[in-house]
């Protein structure tokens, strides 16, 4: 995967995580879900910043960033399931972020 494609994918993940954070702020989800979404957003922002300005990032560094991002998305997804009745906008944003992060991780692992 080219570095520009990778940056675009991480940008989309960060945008979805931002939407989840905004949906969290509008509603009153359980604290576990709110914290998981905040961690996911922070991880997505960190991944985006790690990739900015990188003409070429080491493969190991990229994998590490994506693995951490996918782990944060897994935790947010689980918190969403555990919360039960969650605002549809929040649920969709978390699901979208999780799907993007999982897909990116899978592609990177297959390319290895």
CSV table of C-alpha atoms in Angstrom, one decimal:
chain,number,residue,atom,x,y,z
A,1,UNK,CA,0.0,0.0,0.0
A,2,UNK,CA,1.3,3.4,-1.0
A,3,UNK,CA,2.0,5.9,1.8
A,4,UNK,CA,-0.5,8.4,0.3
A,5,UNK,CA,-3.3,5.7,0.3
A,6,UNK,CA,-2.4,4.9,3.9
A,7,UNK,CA,-2.7,8.6,4.9
A,8,UNK,CA,-6.1,8.9,3.2
A,9,UNK,CA,-7.4,5.8,5.0
A,10,UNK,CA,-6.1,7.1,8.4
A,11,UNK,CA,-7.7,10.5,7.6
A,12,UNK,CA,-11.1,8.7,7.0
A,13,UNK,CA,-10.7,6.8,10.3
A,14,UNK,CA,-9.9,10.0,12.1
A,15,UNK,CA,-13.0,11.7,10.6
A,16,UNK,CA,-15.2,8.9,11.7
A,17,UNK,CA,-13.7,8.9,15.2
A,18,UNK,CA,-14.3,12.7,15.2
A,19,UNK,CA,-18.0,12.1,14.3
A,20,UNK,CA,-18.3,9.5,17.1
A,21,UNK,CA,-16.8,12.0,19.6
A,22,UNK,CA,-19.2,14.7,18.5
A,23,UNK,CA,-22.2,12.3,18.8
A,24,UNK,CA,-20.9,11.4,22.3
A,25,UNK,CA,-20.9,15.1,23.3
A,26,UNK,CA,-24.5,15.6,22.0
A,27,UNK,CA,-25.9,12.7,24.0
A,28,UNK,CA,-25.3,11.2,27.4
A,29,UNK,CA,-23.8,7.7,26.8
A,30,UNK,CA,-22.5,5.6,29.7
A,31,UNK,CA,-19.1,6.7,30.9
A,32,UNK,CA,-17.3,3.6,29.7
A,33,UNK,CA,-18.5,4.3,26.1
A,34,UNK,CA,-17.7,8.0,26.4
A,35,UNK,CA,-14.1,7.1,27.6
A,36,UNK,CA,-13.7,4.5,24.9
A,37,UNK,CA,-14.7,6.9,22.2
A,38,UNK,CA,-12.4,9.6,23.6
A,39,UNK,CA,-9.5,7.1,23.5
A,40,UNK,CA,-10.4,6.1,20.0
A,41,UNK,CA,-10.4,9.7,18.9
A,42,UNK,CA,-7.1,10.4,20.6
A,43,UNK,CA,-5.6,7.3,19.0
A,44,UNK,CA,-6.9,8.2,15.5
A,45,UNK,CA,-5.5,11.8,15.9
A,46,UNK,CA,-2.2,10.4,17.0
A,47,UNK,CA,-2.1,8.0,14.0
A,48,UNK,CA,-2.9,10.9,11.7
A,49,UNK,CA,-0.2,13.1,13.2
A,50,UNK,CA,2.3,10.2,13.0
A,51,UNK,CA,1.7,9.9,9.3
A,52,UNK,CA,1.7,13.6,8.5
A,53,UNK,CA,4.9,14.8,6.8
A,54,UNK,CA,6.1,11.2,6.4
A,55,UNK,CA,7.4,10.7,2.9
A,56,UNK,CA,8.0,7.1,3.9
A,57,UNK,CA,7.3,5.6,7.3
A,58,UNK,CA,8.9,2.4,8.4
A,59,UNK,CA,6.6,-0.6,7.8
A,60,UNK,CA,6.9,-1.6,11.4
A,61,UNK,CA,6.0,1.9,12.6
A,62,UNK,CA,2.9,1.9,10.4
A,63,UNK,CA,1.8,-1.5,11.5
A,64,UNK,CA,2.2,-0.5,15.1
A,65,UNK,CA,0.1,2.6,14.7
A,66,UNK,CA,-2.6,0.7,12.8
A,67,UNK,CA,-2.7,-2.1,15.4
A,68,UNK,CA,-3.1,0.4,18.3
A,69,UNK,CA,-5.8,2.2,16.3
A,70,UNK,CA,-7.7,-1.1,15.6
A,71,UNK,CA,-7.4,-2.1,19.3
A,72,UNK,CA,-9.0,1.3,20.3
A,73,UNK,CA,-11.7,0.7,17.8
A,74,UNK,CA,-12.4,-2.8,19.2
A,75,UNK,CA,-12.7,-1.4,22.7
A,76,UNK,CA,-15.1,1.3,21.5
A,77,UNK,CA,-17.2,-1.2,19.6
A,78,UNK,CA,-17.4,-3.5,22.7
A,79,UNK,CA,-18.4,-0.5,24.9
A,80,UNK,CA,-21.1,0.3,22.4
A,81,UNK,CA,-22.4,-3.2,22.5
A,82,UNK,CA,-22.3,-3.3,26.3
A,83,UNK,CA,-24.1,0.1,26.6
A,84,UNK,CA,-27.2,-1.4,25.0
A,85,UNK,CA,-29.5,1.4,23.8
A,86,UNK,CA,-27.0,3.8,22.1
A,87,UNK,CA,-27.8,6.8,20.0
A,88,UNK,CA,-27.9,5.6,16.3
A,89,UNK,CA,-25.6,8.4,15.1
A,90,UNK,CA,-23.0,7.4,17.8
A,91,UNK,CA,-23.3,3.7,17.0
A,92,UNK,CA,-22.9,4.2,13.3
A,93,UNK,CA,-19.8,6.4,13.7
A,94,UNK,CA,-18.2,3.8,16.0
A,95,UNK,CA,-19.1,1.0,13.6
A,96,UNK,CA,-17.7,2.9,10.6
A,97,UNK,CA,-14.5,3.7,12.5
A,98,UNK,CA,-14.1,0.1,13.6
A,99,UNK,CA,-14.8,-1.2,10.1
A,100,UNK,CA,-12.2,1.1,8.5
A,101,UNK,CA,-9.6,0.4,11.1
A,102,UNK,CA,-10.1,-3.4,10.8
A,103,UNK,CA,-10.0,-3.3,7.1
A,104,UNK,CA,-6.8,-1.3,7.0
A,105,UNK,CA,-5.2,-3.7,9.5
A,106,UNK,CA,-6.2,-6.7,7.5
A,107,UNK,CA,-4.8,-5.2,4.3
A,108,UNK,CA,-1.5,-4.3,6.0
A,109,UNK,CA,-1.2,-7.8,7.4
A,110,UNK,CA,-1.9,-9.5,4.0
A,111,UNK,CA,0.7,-7.2,2.4
A,112,UNK,CA,3.4,-8.3,4.9
